[in-house]
JSON list of C-alpha atoms and ligand atoms in Angstrom, two decimals:
[
{"chain": "E", "resi": 1, "resn": "UNK", "atom": "CA", "xyz": [-36.03, -21.98, -18.63]},
{"chain": "E", "resi": 2, "resn": "UNK", "atom": "CA", "xyz": [-33.58, -19.52, -17.01]},
{"chain": "E", "resi": 3, "resn": "UNK", "atom": "CA", "xyz": [-31.44, -20.85, -14.20]},
{"chain": "E", "resi": 4, "resn": "UNK", "atom": "CA", "xyz": [-30.69, -18.31, -11.49]},
{"chain": "E", "resi": 5, "resn": "UNK", "atom": "CA", "xyz": [-27.89, -19.71, -9.41]},
{"chain": "E", "resi": 6, "resn": "UNK", "atom": "CA", "xyz": [-27.62, -18.56, -5.82]},
{"chain": "E", "resi": 7, "resn": "UNK", "atom": "CA", "xyz": [-24.14, -17.72, -4.54]},
{"chain": "E", "resi": 8, "resn": "UNK", "atom": "CA", "xyz": [-23.36, -17.65, -0.86]},
{"chain": "E", "resi": 9, "resn": "UNK", "atom": "CA", "xyz": [-21.72, -14.25, -0.42]},
{"chain": "E", "resi": 10, "resn": "UNK", "atom": "CA", "xyz": [-21.45, -14.53, 3.36]},
{"chain": "E", "resi": 11, "resn": "UNK", "atom": "CA", "xyz": [-18.17, -16.45, 3.10]},
{"chain": "E", "resi": 12, "resn": "UNK", "atom": "CA", "xyz": [-15.41, -14.36, 1.53]},
{"chain": "E", "resi": 13, "resn": "UNK", "atom": "CA", "xyz": [-13.24, -16.03, -1.12]},
{"chain": "E", "resi": 14, "resn": "UNK", "atom": "CA", "xyz": [-10.20, -17.88, 0.17]},
{"chain": "E", "resi": 15, "resn": "UNK", "atom": "CA", "xyz": [-6.71, -16.46, 0.05]},
{"chain": "E", "resi": 16, "resn": "UNK", "atom": "CA", "xyz": [-4.33, -17.73, -2.54]},
{"chain": "E", "resi": 17, "resn": "UNK", "atom": "CA", "xyz": [-0.75, -17.00, -3.37]},
{"chain": "E", "resi": 18, "resn": "UNK", "atom": "CA", "xyz": [0.73, -15.85, -6.67]},
{"chain": "E", "resi": 19, "resn": "UNK", "atom": "CA", "xyz": [4.42, -15.40, -7.34]},
{"chain": "E", "resi": 20, "resn": "UNK", "atom": "CA", "xyz": [4.90, -12.23, -9.40]},
{"chain": "E", "resi": 21, "resn": "UNK", "atom": "CA", "xyz": [8.70, -12.40, -9.55]},
{"chain": "E", "resi": 22, "resn": "UNK", "atom": "CA", "xyz": [11.53, -13.63, -7.37]},
{"chain": "E", "resi": 23, "resn": "UNK", "atom": "CA", "xyz": [10.77, -12.12, -3.93]},
{"chain": "E", "resi": 24, "resn": "UNK", "atom": "CA", "xyz": [7.39, -10.65, -4.91]},
{"chain": "E", "resi": 25, "resn": "UNK", "atom": "CA", "xyz": [4.47, -12.61, -3.52]},
{"chain": "E", "resi": 26, "resn": "UNK", "atom": "CA", "xyz": [0.81, -11.64, -3.99]},
{"chain": "E", "resi": 27, "resn": "UNK", "atom": "CA", "xyz": [-1.51, -12.90, -1.24]},
{"chain": "E", "resi": 28, "resn": "UNK", "atom": "CA", "xyz": [-4.92, -12.45, -2.85]},
{"chain": "E", "resi": 29, "resn": "UNK", "atom": "CA", "xyz": [-7.71, -11.50, -0.40]},
{"chain": "E", "resi": 30, "resn": "UNK", "atom": "CA", "xyz": [-5.34, -11.82, 2.56]},
{"chain": "E", "resi": 31, "resn": "UNK", "atom": "CA", "xyz": [-6.75, -8.65, 4.19]},
{"chain": "E", "resi": 32, "resn": "UNK", "atom": "CA", "xyz": [-10.36, -9.16, 3.16]},
{"chain": "E", "resi": 33, "resn": "UNK", "atom": "CA", "xyz": [-11.71, -10.24, 6.57]},
{"chain": "E", "resi": 34, "resn": "UNK", "atom": "CA", "xyz": [-10.04, -7.28, 8.28]},
{"chain": "E", "resi": 35, "resn": "UNK", "atom": "CA", "xyz": [-10.78, -4.72, 5.56]},
{"chain": "E", "resi": 36, "resn": "UNK", "atom": "CA", "xyz": [-13.55, -2.85, 7.36]},
{"chain": "E", "resi": 37, "resn": "UNK", "atom": "CA", "xyz": [-11.58, -2.69, 10.59]},
{"chain": "E", "resi": 38, "resn": "UNK", "atom": "CA", "xyz": [-8.41, -1.52, 8.84]},
{"chain": "E", "resi": 39, "resn": "UNK", "atom": "CA", "xyz": [-10.32, 1.12, 6.87]},
{"chain": "E", "resi": 40, "resn": "UNK", "atom": "CA", "xyz": [-11.89, 2.43, 10.06]},
{"chain": "E", "resi": 41, "resn": "UNK", "atom": "CA", "xyz": [-8.39, 2.71, 11.56]},
{"chain": "E", "resi": 42, "resn": "UNK", "atom": "CA", "xyz": [-7.34, 4.63, 8.44]},
{"chain": "E", "resi": 43, "resn": "UNK", "atom": "CA", "xyz": [-10.27, 7.03, 9.01]},
{"chain": "E", "resi": 44, "resn": "UNK", "atom": "CA", "xyz": [-9.27, 7.47, 12.63]},
{"chain": "E", "resi": 45, "resn": "UNK", "atom": "CA", "xyz": [-5.65, 8.20, 11.67]},
{"chain": "E", "resi": 46, "resn": "UNK", "atom": "CA", "xyz": [-6.67, 10.68, 8.96]},
{"chain": "E", "resi": 47, "resn": "UNK", "atom": "CA", "xyz": [-8.97, 12.56, 11.32]},
{"chain": "E", "resi": 48, "resn": "UNK", "atom": "CA", "xyz": [-5.88, 13.59, 13.27]},
{"chain": "E", "resi": 49, "resn": "UNK", "atom": "CA", "xyz": [-3.23, 13.46, 10.53]},
{"chain": "E", "resi": 50, "resn": "UNK", "atom": "CA", "xyz": [-5.19, 14.43, 7.42]},
{"chain": "E", "resi": 51, "resn": "UNK", "atom": "CA", "xyz": [-4.40, 13.16, 3.92]},
{"chain": "E", "resi": 52, "resn": "UNK", "atom": "CA", "xyz": [-2.40, 15.77, 2.05]},
{"chain": "E", "resi": 53, "resn": "UNK", "atom": "CA", "xyz": [-0.86, 16.15, -1.39]},
{"chain": "E", "resi": 54, "resn": "UNK", "atom": "CA", "xyz": [2.88, 16.38, -0.79]},
{"chain": "E", "resi": 55, "resn": "UNK", "atom": "CA", "xyz": [5.34, 18.17, -3.06]},
{"chain": "E", "resi": 56, "resn": "UNK", "atom": "CA", "xyz": [8.15, 16.27, -4.77]},
{"chain": "E", "resi": 57, "resn": "UNK", "atom": "CA", "xyz": [11.74, 17.58, -4.70]},
{"chain": "E", "resi": 58, "resn": "UNK", "atom": "CA", "xyz": [11.15, 18.57, -8.35]},
{"chain": "E", "resi": 59, "resn": "UNK", "atom": "CA", "xyz": [8.28, 20.86, -7.29]},
{"chain": "E", "resi": 60, "resn": "UNK", "atom": "CA", "xyz": [5.29, 18.79, -8.44]},
{"chain": "E", "resi": 61, "resn": "UNK", "atom": "CA", "xyz": [2.24, 18.16, -6.28]},
{"chain": "E", "resi": 62, "resn": "UNK", "atom": "CA", "xyz": [1.55, 14.42, -6.01]},
{"chain": "E", "resi": 63, "resn": "UNK", "atom": "CA", "xyz": [-1.88, 13.29, -7.25]},
{"chain": "E", "resi": 64, "resn": "UNK", "atom": "CA", "xyz": [-1.93, 10.68, -4.45]},
{"chain": "E", "resi": 65, "resn": "UNK", "atom": "CA", "xyz": [-2.94, 12.06, -1.03]},
{"chain": "E", "resi": 66, "resn": "UNK", "atom": "CA", "xyz": [-0.86, 10.67, 1.84]},
{"chain": "E", "resi": 67, "resn": "UNK", "atom": "CA", "xyz": [-0.68, 10.32, 5.58]},
{"chain": "E", "resi": 68, "resn": "UNK", "atom": "CA", "xyz": [1.24, 7.94, 7.88]},
{"chain": "E", "resi": 69, "resn": "UNK", "atom": "CA", "xyz": [1.02, 6.02, 11.08]},
{"chain": "E", "resi": 70, "resn": "UNK", "atom": "CA", "xyz": [3.71, 4.32, 13.12]},
{"chain": "E", "resi": 71, "resn": "UNK", "atom": "CA", "xyz": [6.91, 5.67, 14.63]},
{"chain": "E", "resi": 72, "resn": "UNK", "atom": "CA", "xyz": [8.15, 6.95, 11.25]},
{"chain": "E", "resi": 73, "resn": "UNK", "atom": "CA", "xyz": [6.31, 8.49, 8.33]},
{"chain": "E", "resi": 74, "resn": "UNK", "atom": "CA", "xyz": [7.45, 8.98, 4.76]},
{"chain": "E", "resi": 75, "resn": "UNK", "atom": "CA", "xyz": [7.38, 12.60, 3.67]},
{"chain": "E", "resi": 76, "resn": "UNK", "atom": "CA", "xyz": [8.48, 14.63, 0.68]},
{"chain": "E", "resi": 77, "resn": "UNK", "atom": "CA", "xyz": [8.90, 18.35, 0.09]},
{"chain": "E", "resi": 78, "resn": "UNK", "atom": "CA", "xyz": [11.18, 20.63, -1.92]},
{"chain": "E", "resi": 79, "resn": "UNK", "atom": "CA", "xyz": [14.18, 19.48, 0.14]},
{"chain": "E", "resi": 80, "resn": "UNK", "atom": "CA", "xyz": [13.73, 15.74, -0.63]},
{"chain": "E", "resi": 81, "resn": "UNK", "atom": "CA", "xyz": [12.24, 12.42, 0.43]},
{"chain": "E", "resi": 82, "resn": "UNK", "atom": "CA", "xyz": [12.79, 11.14, 3.96]},
{"chain": "E", "resi": 83, "resn": "UNK", "atom": "CA", "xyz": [11.30, 9.36, 6.97]},
{"chain": "E", "resi": 84, "resn": "UNK", "atom": "CA", "xyz": [10.30, 11.65, 9.80]},
{"chain": "E", "resi": 85, "resn": "UNK", "atom": "CA", "xyz": [9.12, 10.97, 13.35]},
{"chain": "E", "resi": 86, "resn": "UNK", "atom": "CA", "xyz": [6.98, 14.12, 13.16]},
{"chain": "E", "resi": 87, "resn": "UNK", "atom": "CA", "xyz": [4.06, 15.02, 10.92]},
{"chain": "E", "resi": 88, "resn": "UNK", "atom": "CA", "xyz": [5.25, 18.21, 9.20]},
{"chain": "E", "resi": 89, "resn": "UNK", "atom": "CA", "xyz": [1.66, 19.58, 9.17]},
{"chain": "E", "resi": 90, "resn": "UNK", "atom": "CA", "xyz": [1.02, 19.35, 12.90]},
{"chain": "E", "resi": 91, "resn": "UNK", "atom": "CA", "xyz": [4.57, 19.12, 14.22]},
{"chain": "E", "resi": 92, "resn": "UNK", "atom": "CA", "xyz": [3.40, 16.15, 16.30]},
{"chain": "E", "resi": 93, "resn": "UNK", "atom": "CA", "xyz": [4.45, 12.49, 16.33]},
{"chain": "E", "resi": 94, "resn": "UNK", "atom": "CA", "xyz": [2.45, 10.29, 13.98]},
{"chain": "E", "resi": 95, "resn": "UNK", "atom": "CA", "xyz": [-0.38, 8.18, 15.44]},
{"chain": "E", "resi": 96, "resn": "UNK", "atom": "CA", "xyz": [0.93, 4.78, 16.48]},
{"chain": "E", "resi": 97, "resn": "UNK", "atom": "CA", "xyz": [0.42, 1.84, 14.15]},
{"chain": "E", "resi": 98, "resn": "UNK", "atom": "CA", "xyz": [-2.91, 0.10, 14.89]},
{"chain": "E", "resi": 99, "resn": "UNK", "atom": "CA", "xyz": [-2.16, -3.43, 16.20]},
{"chain": "E", "resi": 100, "resn": "UNK", "atom": "CA", "xyz": [-4.48, -5.06, 13.66]},
{"chain": "E", "resi": 101, "resn": "UNK", "atom": "CA", "xyz": [-2.46, -3.52, 10.82]},
{"chain": "E", "resi": 102, "resn": "UNK", "atom": "CA", "xyz": [0.88, -4.40, 12.39]},
{"chain": "E", "resi": 103, "resn": "UNK", "atom": "CA", "xyz": [-0.14, -8.00, 13.02]},
{"chain": "E", "resi": 104, "resn": "UNK", "atom": "CA", "xyz": [-1.50, -8.61, 9.55]},
{"chain": "E", "resi": 105, "resn": "UNK", "atom": "CA", "xyz": [1.62, -7.10, 7.93]},
{"chain": "E", "resi": 106, "resn": "UNK", "atom": "CA", "xyz": [3.89, -9.30, 10.05]},
{"chain": "E", "resi": 107, "resn": "UNK", "atom": "CA", "xyz": [1.80, -12.37, 9.21]},
{"chain": "E", "resi": 108, "resn": "UNK", "atom": "CA", "xyz": [1.92, -11.60, 5.48]},
{"chain": "E", "resi": 109, "resn": "UNK", "atom": "CA", "xyz": [5.70, -11.14, 5.56]},
{"chain": "E", "resi": 110, "resn": "UNK", "atom": "CA", "xyz": [6.04, -14.42, 7.40]},
{"chain": "E", "resi": 111, "resn": "UNK", "atom": "CA", "xyz": [3.93, -16.22, 4.77]},
{"chain": "E", "resi": 112, "resn": "UNK", "atom": "CA", "xyz": [6.40, -14.98, 2.18]},
{"chain": "E", "resi": 113, "resn": "UNK", "atom": "CA", "xyz": [9.38, -16.22, 4.22]},
{"chain": "E", "resi": 114, "resn": "UNK", "atom": "CA", "xyz": [10.38, -13.01, 6.04]},
{"chain": "E", "resi": 115, "resn": "UNK", "atom": "CA", "xyz": [10.23, -13.98, 9.69]},
{"chain": "E", "resi": 116, "resn": "UNK", "atom": "CA", "xyz": [11.80, -10.99, 11.42]},
{"chain": "E", "resi": 117, "resn": "UNK", "atom": "CA", "xyz": [9.81, -8.15, 9.90]},
{"chain": "E", "resi": 118, "resn": "UNK", "atom": "CA", "xyz": [8.91, -5.50, 12.47]},
{"chain": "E", "resi": 119, "resn": "UNK", "atom": "CA", "xyz": [7.36, -2.59, 10.58]},
{"chain": "E", "resi": 120, "resn": "UNK", "atom": "CA", "xyz": [7.67, 0.81, 12.24]},
{"chain": "E", "resi": 121, "resn": "UNK", "atom": "CA", "xyz": [6.36, 2.95, 9.38]},
{"chain": "E", "resi": 122, "resn": "UNK", "atom": "CA", "xyz": [3.09, 2.75, 7.50]},
{"chain": "E", "resi": 123, "resn": "UNK", "atom": "CA", "xyz": [2.52, 5.07, 4.55]},
{"chain": "E", "resi": 124, "resn": "UNK", "atom": "CA", "xyz": [-1.18, 5.41, 3.72]},
{"chain": "E", "resi": 125, "resn": "UNK", "atom": "CA", "xyz": [-1.95, 6.41, 0.13]},
{"chain": "E", "resi": 126, "resn": "UNK", "atom": "CA", "xyz": [-5.36, 7.63, -0.98]},
{"chain": "E", "resi": 127, "resn": "UNK", "atom": "CA", "xyz": [-6.03, 7.59, -4.71]},
{"chain": "E", "resi": 128, "resn": "UNK", "atom": "CA", "xyz": [-8.98, 9.57, -6.03]},
{"chain": "E", "resi": 129, "resn": "UNK", "atom": "CA", "xyz": [-10.22, 8.90, -9.57]},
{"chain": "E", "resi": 130, "resn": "UNK", "atom": "CA", "xyz": [-7.39, 9.71, -12.00]},
{"chain": "E", "resi": 131, "resn": "UNK", "atom": "CA", "xyz": [-4.63, 9.67, -9.37]},
{"chain": "E", "resi": 132, "resn": "UNK", "atom": "CA", "xyz": [-1.50, 7.73, -10.28]},
{"chain": "E", "resi": 133, "resn": "UNK", "atom": "CA", "xyz": [1.99, 7.00, -9.09]},
{"chain": "E", "resi": 134, "resn": "UNK", "atom": "CA", "xyz": [4.75, 7.14, -11.68]},
{"chain": "E", "resi": 135, "resn": "UNK", "atom": "CA", "xyz": [7.35, 4.40, -12.01]},
{"chain": "E", "resi": 136, "resn": "UNK", "atom": "CA", "xyz": [9.79, 4.61, -9.08]},
{"chain": "E", "resi": 137, "resn": "UNK", "atom": "CA", "xyz": [11.95, 2.58, -6.69]},
{"chain": "E", "resi": 138, "resn": "UNK", "atom": "CA", "xyz": [11.53, 2.52, -2.91]},
{"chain": "E", "resi": 139, "resn": "UNK", "atom": "CA", "xyz": [15.05, 3.12, -1.63]},
{"chain": "E", "resi": 140, "resn": "UNK", "atom": "CA", "xyz": [14.68, 5.59, 1.23]},
{"chain": "E", "resi": 141, "resn": "UNK", "atom": "CA", "xyz": [14.78, 2.78, 3.79]},
{"chain": "E", "resi": 142, "resn": "UNK", "atom": "CA", "xyz": [18.20, 2.14, 5.37]},
{"chain": "E", "resi": 143, "resn": "UNK", "atom": "CA", "xyz": [18.04, -1.68, 5.38]},
{"chain": "E", "resi": 144, "resn": "UNK", "atom": "CA", "xyz": [16.89, -3.07, 2.04]},
{"chain": "E", "resi": 145, "resn": "UNK", "atom": "CA", "xyz": [16.98, -6.63, 3.41]},
{"chain": "E", "resi": 146, "resn": "UNK", "atom": "CA", "xyz": [13.61, -5.92, 4.99]},
{"chain": "E", "resi": 147, "resn": "UNK", "atom": "CA", "xyz": [10.64, -6.40, 2.68]},
{"chain": "E", "resi": 148, "resn": "UNK", "atom": "CA", "xyz": [7.81, -3.94, 2.12]},
{"chain": "E", "resi": 149, "resn": "UNK", "atom": "CA", "xyz": [4.27, -5.21, 2.64]},
{"chain": "E", "resi": 150, "resn": "UNK", "atom": "CA", "xyz": [1.44, -3.50, 0.77]},
{"chain": "E", "resi": 151, "resn": "UNK", "atom": "CA", "xyz": [-2.33, -3.80, 1.30]},
{"chain": "E", "resi": 152, "resn": "UNK", "atom": "CA", "xyz": [-4.88, -2.55, -1.21]},
{"chain": "E", "resi": 153, "resn": "UNK", "atom": "CA", "xyz": [-8.51, -1.59, -0.55]},
{"chain": "E", "resi": 154, "resn": "UNK", "atom": "CA", "xyz": [-11.40, -0.20, -2.51]},
{"chain": "E", "resi": 155, "resn": "UNK", "atom": "CA", "xyz": [-11.19, 0.61, -6.21]},
{"chain": "E", "resi": 156, "resn": "UNK", "atom": "CA", "xyz": [-8.95, -1.68, -8.25]},
{"chain": "E", "resi": 157, "resn": "UNK", "atom": "CA", "xyz": [-5.66, -0.46, -9.68]},
{"chain": "E", "resi": 158, "resn": "UNK", "atom": "CA", "xyz": [-3.50, -1.48, -12.57]},
{"chain": "E", "resi": 159, "resn": "UNK", "atom": "CA", "xyz": [-0.08, -1.94, -11.01]},
{"chain": "E", "resi": 160, "resn": "UNK", "atom": "CA", "xyz": [3.06, -1.82, -13.17]},
{"chain": "E", "resi": 161, "resn": "UNK", "atom": "CA", "xyz": [5.97, -3.96, -12.12]},
{"chain": "E", "resi": 162, "resn": "UNK", "atom": "CA", "xyz": [9.32, -3.72, -13.86]},
{"chain": "E", "resi": 163, "resn": "UNK", "atom": "CA", "xyz": [12.95, -4.54, -13.20]},
{"chain": "E", "resi": 164, "resn": "UNK", "atom": "CA", "xyz": [15.99, -2.88, -11.68]},
{"chain": "E", "resi": 165, "resn": "UNK", "atom": "CA", "xyz": [16.25, -0.31, -14.50]},
{"chain": "E", "resi": 166, "resn": "UNK", "atom": "CA", "xyz": [13.53, 2.19, -15.31]},
{"chain": "E", "resi": 167, "resn": "UNK", "atom": "CA", "xyz": [13.66, 1.09, -18.95]},
{"chain": "E", "resi": 168, "resn": "UNK", "atom": "CA", "xyz": [13.12, -2.62, -18.19]},
{"chain": "E", "resi": 169, "resn": "UNK", "atom": "CA", "xyz": [9.93, -4.08, -19.58]},
{"chain": "E", "resi": 170, "resn": "UNK", "atom": "CA", "xyz": [7.00, -3.92, -17.13]},
{"chain": "E", "resi": 171, "resn": "UNK", "atom": "CA", "xyz": [4.18, -6.34, -16.45]},
{"chain": "E", "resi": 172, "resn": "UNK", "atom": "CA", "xyz": [0.72, -5.14, -15.45]},
{"chain": "E", "resi": 173, "resn": "UNK", "atom": "CA", "xyz": [-1.10, -6.69, -12.51]},
{"chain": "E", "resi": 174, "resn": "UNK", "atom": "CA", "xyz": [-4.49, -5.74, -11.08]},
{"chain": "E", "resi": 175, "resn": "UNK", "atom": "CA", "xyz": [-4.52, -5.10, -7.34]},
{"chain": "E", "resi": 176, "resn": "UNK", "atom": "CA", "xyz": [-7.98, -5.34, -5.83]},
{"chain": "E", "resi": 177, "resn": "UNK", "atom": "CA", "xyz": [-9.77, -5.00, -2.50]},
{"chain": "E", "resi": 178, "resn": "UNK", "atom": "CA", "xyz": [-8.07, -7.06, 0.21]},
{"chain": "E", "resi": 179, "resn": "UNK", "atom": "CA", "xyz": [-4.95, -7.98, -1.78]},
{"chain": "E", "resi": 180, "resn": "UNK", "atom": "CA", "xyz": [-1.65, -8.00, 0.09]},
{"chain": "E", "resi": 181, "resn": "UNK", "atom": "CA", "xyz": [1.76, -8.08, -1.58]},
{"chain": "E", "resi": 182, "resn": "UNK", "atom": "CA", "xyz": [5.16, -8.77, -0.03]},
{"chain": "E", "resi": 183, "resn": "UNK", "atom": "CA", "xyz": [8.11, -7.18, -1.85]},
{"chain": "E", "resi": 184, "resn": "UNK", "atom": "CA", "xyz": [11.47, -8.50, -0.81]},
{"chain": "E", "resi": 185, "resn": "UNK", "atom": "CA", "xyz": [14.63, -10.14, -2.01]},
{"chain": "E", "resi": 186, "resn": "UNK", "atom": "CA", "xyz": [15.38, -9.53, -5.67]},
{"chain": "E", "resi": 187, "resn": "UNK", "atom": "CA", "xyz": [12.16, -7.54, -6.11]},
{"chain": "E", "resi": 188, "resn": "UNK", "atom": "CA", "xyz": [12.86, -5.06, -3.35]},
{"chain": "E", "resi": 189, "resn": "UNK", "atom": "CA", "xyz": [14.42, -2.50, -5.70]},
{"chain": "E", "resi": 190, "resn": "UNK", "atom": "CA", "xyz": [12.21, -3.18, -8.70]},
{"chain": "E", "resi": 191, "resn": "UNK", "atom": "CA", "xyz": [10.62, -0.21, -10.45]},
{"chain": "E", "resi": 192, "resn": "UNK", "atom": "CA", "xyz": [6.87, -0.03, -9.93]},
{"chain": "E", "resi": 193, "resn": "UNK", "atom": "CA", "xyz": [3.95, 2.34, -10.34]},
{"chain": "E", "resi": 194, "resn": "UNK", "atom": "CA", "xyz": [0.17, 2.71, -10.43]},
{"chain": "E", "resi": 195, "resn": "UNK", "atom": "CA", "xyz": [-1.70, 3.70, -13.60]},
{"chain": "E", "resi": 196, "resn": "UNK", "atom": "CA", "xyz": [-4.46, 6.33, -13.26]},
{"chain": "E", "resi": 197, "resn": "UNK", "atom": "CA", "xyz": [-7.38, 5.00, -11.20]},
{"chain": "E", "resi": 198, "resn": "UNK", "atom": "CA", "xyz": [-10.42, 4.52, -13.35]},
{"chain": "E", "resi": 199, "resn": "UNK", "atom": "CA", "xyz": [-13.81, 5.93, -12.48]},
{"chain": "E", "resi": 200, "resn": "UNK", "atom": "CA", "xyz": [-15.82, 3.61, -10.29]},
{"chain": "E", "resi": 201, "resn": "UNK", "atom": "CA", "xyz": [-17.40, 3.07, -6.91]},
{"chain": "E", "resi": 202, "resn": "UNK", "atom": "CA", "xyz": [-16.47, 0.54, -4.26]},
{"chain": "E", "resi": 203, "resn": "UNK", "atom": "CA", "xyz": [-18.82, -0.13, -1.33]},
{"chain": "E", "resi": 204, "resn": "UNK", "atom": "CA", "xyz": [-15.93, -0.04, 1.17]},
{"chain": "E", "resi": 205, "resn": "UNK", "atom": "CA", "xyz": [-14.24, 3.20, 0.02]},
{"chain": "E", "resi": 206, "resn": "UNK", "atom": "CA", "xyz": [-16.53, 4.98, -2.44]},
{"chain": "E", "resi": 207, "resn": "UNK", "atom": "CA", "xyz": [-14.58, 6.69, -5.20]},
{"chain": "E", "resi": 208, "resn": "UNK", "atom": "CA", "xyz": [-11.18, 5.92, -3.71]},
{"chain": "E", "resi": 209, "resn": "UNK", "atom": "CA", "xyz": [-8.42, 3.39, -3.58]},
{"chain": "E", "resi": 210, "resn": "UNK", "atom": "CA", "xyz": [-6.53, 3.09, -0.30]},
{"chain": "E", "resi": 211, "resn": "UNK", "atom": "CA", "xyz": [-3.08, 1.49, -0.15]},
{"chain": "E", "resi": 212, "resn": "UNK", "atom": "CA", "xyz": [-1.03, 0.89, 2.97]},
{"chain": "E", "resi": 213, "resn": "UNK", "atom": "CA", "xyz": [2.69, 0.11, 2.75]},
{"chain": "E", "resi": 214, "resn": "UNK", "atom": "CA", "xyz": [4.48, -1.23, 5.80]},
{"chain": "E", "resi": 215, "resn": "UNK", "atom": "CA", "xyz": [8.17, -0.57, 6.13]},
{"chain": "E", "resi": 216, "resn": "UNK", "atom": "CA", "xyz": [10.92, -1.21, 8.66]},
{"chain": "E", "resi": 217, "resn": "UNK", "atom": "CA", "xyz": [13.17, 1.78, 9.25]},
{"chain": "E", "resi": 218, "resn": "UNK", "atom": "CA", "xyz": [14.91, 0.88, 12.56]},
{"chain": "J", "resi": 301, "resn": "LIG", "atom": "C1", "xyz": [7.57, -3.06, -5.33]},
{"chain": "J", "resi": 301, "resn": "LIG", "atom": "N1", "xyz": [2.66, 2.41, -3.56]},
{"chain": "J", "resi": 301, "resn": "LIG", "atom": "O1", "xyz": [3.91, 3.78, -1.65]},
{"chain": "J", "resi": 301, "resn": "LIG", "atom": "S1", "xyz": [1.98, -0.71, -3.58]},
{"chain": "J", "resi": 301, "resn": "LIG", "atom": "C2", "xyz": [4.61, 3.34, -2.58]},
{"chain": "J", "resi": 301, "resn": "LIG", "atom": "O2", "xyz": [-0.34, 1.12, -4.65]},
{"chain": "J", "resi": 301, "resn": "LIG", "atom": "C3", "xyz": [3.96, 2.61, -3.67]},
{"chain": "J", "resi": 301, "resn": "LIG", "atom": "O3", "xyz": [0.11, 2.90, -3.56]},
{"chain": "J", "resi": 301, "resn": "LIG", "atom": "C4", "xyz": [1.89, 1.82, -4.61]},
{"chain": "J", "resi": 301, "resn": "LIG", "atom": "O4", "xyz": [4.60, 2.26, -4.60]},
{"chain": "J", "resi": 301, "resn": "LIG", "atom": "C5", "xyz": [0.44, 1.94, -4.23]},
{"chain": "J", "resi": 301, "resn": "LIG", "atom": "O5", "xyz": [5.84, 3.44, -2.62]},
{"chain": "J", "resi": 301, "resn": "LIG", "atom": "C6", "xyz": [2.27, 0.43, -4.89]},
{"chain": "J", "resi": 301, "resn": "LIG", "atom": "C7", "xyz": [2.99, -1.95, -4.18]},
{"chain": "J", "resi": 301, "resn": "LIG", "atom": "C8", "xyz": [4.46, -1.80, -3.90]},
{"chain": "J", "resi": 301, "resn": "LIG", "atom": "C9", "xyz": [4.93, -1.15, -2.77]},
{"chain": "J", "resi": 301, "resn": "LIG", "atom": "C10", "xyz": [6.28, -1.13, -2.52]},
{"chain": "J", "resi": 301, "resn": "LIG", "atom": "C11", "xyz": [7.18, -1.76, -3.36]},
{"chain": "J", "resi": 301, "resn": "LIG", "atom": "C12", "xyz": [5.33, -2.40, -4.73]},
{"chain": "J", "resi": 301, "resn": "LIG", "atom": "C13", "xyz": [6.69, -2.41, -4.49]},
{"chain": "J", "resi": 301, "resn": "LIG", "atom": "C14", "xyz": [8.56, -1.78, -3.11]},
{"chain": "J", "resi": 301, "resn": "LIG", "atom": "C15", "xyz": [9.41, -2.45, -3.94]},
{"chain": "J", "resi": 301, "resn": "LIG", "atom": "C16", "xyz": [8.93, -3.08, -5.07]},
{"chain": "J", "resi": 302, "resn": "LIG", "atom": "FE1", "xyz": [6.69, 2.38, -4.11]}
]
């Protein structure tokens, strides 16, 4: 006789912590409860500051679409990468960081041992099917003692995590809906990237992956 087990899906899975490397802590499902609320804040932000494909200094259009919230936003164009207080599309200040996002980022940093993290920039990445982010370092922030906190939603991604040299061997890690990662200490300058997003559908985001990275500029 077949046995159909019933799972209670009303209670989301618990959070648990994985150490990826020294200073890199994955908090699985840490943003799961707040996912819908955070994604609706992302929609609200992008209604006023739309996602756009920025141009790298080398002249390539990024496959990832980006917008920002918070006092500072990360931008790139032919003249380089930088943080700007103004959205270059509208000429206006970015939308302020939604408190729910700020609070969760601060709490995640604190769980990983960073107790004075006060993010003032949030880069919002939207990956459509096939979009990717090549191996790079995040070094446009003036104080590298502050960690970066990332939150992933929607379609899963294969994340590549390497060392301090581009040629160092990389490990692959899946980042899925609700996962939060804190990148600090020895991992702060590690090379990392996202392999092309595979075709799929997620109930929370459709055919997209959304990633938020929280940074402290001032
Ligand atoms: C490791 N974003 O926006 S999040 C980026 O999924 C970026 O959209 C990817 O890399 C994304 O710069 C990866 C994970 C991440 C973010 C920042 C890091 C990993 C990091 C900074 C240092 C080391
Ligand atoms: Fe990065």
